[in-house]
mmCIF file of C-alpha atoms in Angstrom:
data_model
loop_
_atom_site.group_PDB
_atom_site.id
_atom_site.type_symbol
_atom_site.label_atom_id
_atom_site.label_comp_id
_atom_site.label_asym_id
_atom_site.label_seq_id
_atom_site.Cartn_x
_atom_site.Cartn_y
_atom_site.Cartn_z
ATOM 1 C CA SER A 30 0.062 -0.029 -0.329
ATOM 2 C CA MET A 31 1.256 3.759 -0.770
ATOM 3 C CA GLN A 32 2.020 5.341 2.496
ATOM 4 C CA ASN A 33 2.973 8.748 2.792
ATOM 5 C CA SER A 34 1.830 12.127 4.087
ATOM 6 C CA HIS A 35 -1.330 12.301 2.537
ATOM 7 C CA PHE A 36 -2.744 8.211 2.873
ATOM 8 C CA PRO A 37 -3.671 6.958 6.351
ATOM 9 C CA ASP A 38 -1.535 3.668 7.472
ATOM 10 C CA ARG A 39 -4.059 0.671 6.484
ATOM 11 C CA ASP A 40 -2.480 -1.751 9.421
ATOM 12 C CA ASN A 41 -3.206 1.006 12.254
ATOM 13 C CA GLY A 42 -5.616 3.337 10.760
ATOM 14 C CA GLU A 43 -2.821 6.942 11.711
ATOM 15 C CA LEU A 44 -1.667 9.135 9.718
ATOM 16 C CA MET A 45 1.901 8.291 8.573
ATOM 17 C CA LYS A 46 4.510 11.181 8.226
ATOM 18 C CA ALA A 47 6.396 11.657 5.232
ATOM 19 C CA PRO A 48 10.666 11.240 5.592
ATOM 20 C CA SER A 49 12.373 14.781 6.087
ATOM 21 C CA PRO A 50 13.337 16.041 1.879
ATOM 22 C CA ARG A 51 17.011 16.671 3.994
ATOM 23 C CA VAL A 52 17.134 13.251 5.416
ATOM 24 C CA ASN A 53 15.991 11.156 1.817
ATOM 25 C CA LEU A 54 18.743 13.630 0.141
ATOM 26 C CA THR A 55 21.151 13.405 2.293
ATOM 27 C CA ALA A 56 21.215 9.585 3.196
ATOM 28 C CA SER A 57 20.844 8.925 -0.394
ATOM 29 C CA LEU A 58 24.446 11.129 -1.402
ATOM 30 C CA SER A 59 25.590 9.122 1.240
ATOM 31 C CA ARG A 60 24.827 5.769 -0.004
ATOM 32 C CA LEU A 61 25.507 7.130 -3.715
ATOM 33 C CA LEU A 62 29.315 7.844 -2.647
ATOM 34 C CA GLY A 63 29.726 4.775 -0.750
ATOM 35 C CA GLU A 64 30.754 5.877 2.358
ATOM 36 C CA ARG A 65 28.319 4.101 4.893
ATOM 37 C CA GLU A 66 26.606 1.633 5.555
ATOM 38 C CA LYS A 67 23.899 2.067 7.668
ATOM 39 C CA MET A 68 23.118 5.912 8.501
ATOM 40 C CA THR A 69 20.039 6.759 10.852
ATOM 41 C CA PHE A 70 18.428 10.445 10.717
ATOM 42 C CA ASN A 71 15.471 12.046 11.989
ATOM 43 C CA GLY A 72 14.272 15.412 12.441
ATOM 44 C CA ARG A 73 16.474 17.231 14.676
ATOM 45 C CA THR A 74 19.382 15.784 12.752
ATOM 46 C CA THR A 75 21.398 18.174 12.162
ATOM 47 C CA SER A 76 23.437 19.487 9.137
ATOM 48 C CA GLU A 77 27.355 18.421 10.653
ATOM 49 C CA GLU A 78 25.806 14.711 12.107
ATOM 50 C CA ILE A 79 24.939 14.324 8.094
ATOM 51 C CA VAL A 80 28.187 14.596 6.883
ATOM 52 C CA GLU A 81 30.182 14.010 10.175
ATOM 53 C CA GLY A 82 32.874 11.126 9.086
ATOM 54 C CA LEU A 83 32.831 12.183 5.319
ATOM 55 C CA ASP A 84 35.731 12.382 3.777
ATOM 56 C CA LEU A 85 34.700 14.094 0.956
ATOM 57 C CA ALA A 86 38.417 15.218 -0.845
ATOM 58 C CA GLU A 87 38.248 13.709 -3.275
ATOM 59 C CA LYS A 88 34.216 13.734 -4.815
ATOM 60 C CA THR A 89 33.141 17.180 -6.632
ATOM 61 C CA ILE A 90 29.369 18.102 -5.872
ATOM 62 C CA VAL A 91 27.055 20.904 -7.856
ATOM 63 C CA VAL A 92 24.339 21.633 -5.719
ATOM 64 C CA THR A 93 21.557 24.166 -7.245
ATOM 65 C CA GLY A 94 19.700 27.249 -5.311
ATOM 66 C CA THR A 95 22.572 28.327 -3.551
ATOM 67 C CA SER A 96 22.067 31.813 -2.623
ATOM 68 C CA SER A 97 19.599 31.026 0.552
ATOM 69 C CA GLY A 98 18.059 28.414 2.464
ATOM 70 C CA LEU A 99 18.814 24.744 2.843
ATOM 71 C CA GLY A 100 21.249 24.633 -0.938
ATOM 72 C CA ARG A 101 23.310 27.059 1.265
ATOM 73 C CA GLU A 102 23.205 25.030 3.522
ATOM 74 C CA ALA A 103 23.817 21.986 2.076
ATOM 75 C CA ALA A 104 27.025 23.428 -0.330
ATOM 76 C CA ARG A 105 28.402 24.881 3.591
ATOM 77 C CA VAL A 106 28.545 21.333 5.144
ATOM 78 C CA LEU A 107 29.117 19.485 2.183
ATOM 79 C CA ALA A 108 32.657 21.886 2.003
ATOM 80 C CA ALA A 109 33.545 21.537 5.385
ATOM 81 C CA ALA A 110 33.306 17.262 4.358
ATOM 82 C CA GLY A 111 36.163 18.744 1.415
ATOM 83 C CA ALA A 112 34.498 17.840 -1.541
ATOM 84 C CA GLU A 113 34.638 20.889 -4.214
ATOM 85 C CA VAL A 114 31.051 22.046 -4.522
ATOM 86 C CA ILE A 115 29.579 24.096 -7.117
ATOM 87 C CA LEU A 116 26.867 26.709 -5.974
ATOM 88 C CA VAL A 117 24.360 27.172 -9.007
ATOM 89 C CA ALA A 118 22.372 29.999 -8.341
ATOM 90 C CA ARG A 119 19.748 32.748 -10.606
ATOM 91 C CA ASN A 120 21.917 35.642 -8.914
ATOM 92 C CA PRO A 121 25.139 35.682 -9.319
ATOM 93 C CA GLU A 122 25.648 38.675 -6.290
ATOM 94 C CA LYS A 123 23.500 36.353 -4.185
ATOM 95 C CA ASN A 124 24.994 32.950 -4.815
ATOM 96 C CA ALA A 125 28.710 35.599 -4.278
ATOM 97 C CA LYS A 126 26.991 36.474 -0.974
ATOM 98 C CA ALA A 127 26.348 32.823 0.173
ATOM 99 C CA ALA A 128 30.316 31.798 -1.132
ATOM 100 C CA THR A 129 31.880 34.569 1.501
ATOM 101 C CA GLN A 130 29.198 33.293 3.932
ATOM 102 C CA ILE A 131 30.467 29.833 3.329
ATOM 103 C CA MET A 132 34.715 30.825 2.855
ATOM 104 C CA ALA A 133 34.132 32.969 6.540
ATOM 105 C CA GLY A 134 33.481 29.603 8.383
ATOM 106 C CA GLN A 135 36.018 27.739 5.798
ATOM 107 C CA PRO A 136 38.380 28.721 4.765
ATOM 108 C CA ASP A 137 40.171 26.352 2.756
ATOM 109 C CA ALA A 138 36.202 25.705 0.762
ATOM 110 C CA LYS A 139 36.944 24.425 -2.634
ATOM 111 C CA LEU A 140 34.747 26.219 -4.553
ATOM 112 C CA ARG A 141 32.743 27.372 -7.542
ATOM 113 C CA LEU A 142 29.895 29.418 -9.064
ATOM 114 C CA VAL A 143 27.569 29.432 -11.659
ATOM 115 C CA THR A 144 25.680 31.494 -12.576
ATOM 116 C CA MET A 145 21.911 29.548 -13.993
ATOM 117 C CA ASP A 146 18.097 30.759 -14.685
ATOM 118 C CA LEU A 147 16.273 27.249 -14.364
ATOM 119 C CA GLY A 148 12.862 29.259 -15.997
ATOM 120 C CA ASP A 149 15.201 29.841 -19.173
ATOM 121 C CA LEU A 150 17.199 26.553 -21.238
ATOM 122 C CA ALA A 151 19.932 28.344 -22.932
ATOM 123 C CA SER A 152 21.230 29.523 -19.607
ATOM 124 C CA VAL A 153 20.919 25.930 -18.739
ATOM 125 C CA ARG A 154 22.544 24.088 -21.406
ATOM 126 C CA ARG A 155 25.313 27.644 -21.174
ATOM 127 C CA ALA A 156 25.944 26.433 -17.410
ATOM 128 C CA ALA A 157 25.960 22.622 -18.436
ATOM 129 C CA ALA A 158 28.837 23.661 -20.347
ATOM 130 C CA GLU A 159 30.712 25.390 -17.869
ATOM 131 C CA ILE A 160 30.824 23.125 -15.165
ATOM 132 C CA LEU A 161 30.883 19.964 -17.557
ATOM 133 C CA ALA A 162 34.729 21.917 -19.370
ATOM 134 C CA ALA A 163 35.974 22.529 -15.804
ATOM 135 C CA HIS A 164 34.366 19.152 -14.517
ATOM 136 C CA PRO A 165 34.383 16.025 -16.601
ATOM 137 C CA LYS A 166 33.147 13.748 -13.070
ATOM 138 C CA ILE A 167 31.072 14.812 -11.022
ATOM 139 C CA HIS A 168 29.545 12.727 -8.153
ATOM 140 C CA ALA A 169 26.723 13.816 -7.088
ATOM 141 C CA LEU A 170 23.958 16.444 -8.478
ATOM 142 C CA ILE A 171 21.412 18.118 -5.796
ATOM 143 C CA ASN A 172 18.379 19.636 -7.933
ATOM 144 C CA ASN A 173 17.196 22.260 -4.906
ATOM 145 C CA ALA A 174 16.526 24.810 -6.833
ATOM 146 C CA GLY A 175 12.685 25.401 -7.079
ATOM 147 C CA VAL A 176 9.545 28.053 -7.228
ATOM 148 C CA MET A 177 6.643 28.946 -5.248
ATOM 149 C CA GLY A 178 4.199 30.805 -5.288
ATOM 150 C CA GLY A 179 4.064 34.678 -8.066
ATOM 151 C CA PRO A 180 2.399 35.580 -10.620
ATOM 152 C CA HIS A 181 1.710 32.729 -13.488
ATOM 153 C CA THR A 182 5.111 33.525 -15.757
ATOM 154 C CA ILE A 183 5.324 31.679 -19.582
ATOM 155 C CA THR A 184 9.308 31.455 -19.424
ATOM 156 C CA PRO A 185 11.483 32.644 -22.436
ATOM 157 C CA ASP A 186 10.595 28.788 -23.791
ATOM 158 C CA GLY A 187 6.844 29.286 -23.830
ATOM 159 C CA LEU A 188 6.742 26.742 -20.252
ATOM 160 C CA GLU A 189 4.696 28.041 -17.206
ATOM 161 C CA LEU A 190 7.945 29.213 -15.089
ATOM 162 C CA HIS A 191 6.713 26.445 -12.274
ATOM 163 C CA LEU A 192 6.392 23.375 -14.107
ATOM 164 C CA ALA A 193 10.034 25.303 -16.018
ATOM 165 C CA VAL A 194 12.187 25.746 -12.573
ATOM 166 C CA ASN A 195 10.581 22.512 -10.585
ATOM 167 C CA HIS A 196 10.491 19.728 -13.044
#
């Protein structure tokens, strides 16, 4: 049976709670990188606890939506674990500010900034080519960027903005 936050557990009739996306993302990342056998996280797990003990020194990880929020936090802890992190965001000034904040706490962080507007496929192609030229091997991609709310908007490619950016 399908069980998530919208469907009751058929065994006890209670509403099942969906796991935190952050927990799923980081557990998947660690499994992908082959660093740990067993992982147990919950809603109180910090980002530092998730990467604790991981050596990502030889890994290149692309994170979208790094100018704020979860994207910036993911980039910060991955850099602290030694990964080379490619920070991808639509606004280059905000992305540079995020990188400066990460570097303030992690002066030896290996960061690269890339500007990309997910609502413009030409921008996506340019960013992908730039990343590929500098890093022929990417170990993980964290698709964090997204939009929510706002007026109905059509992208330059003729797509509805939410669909173009979030999917």
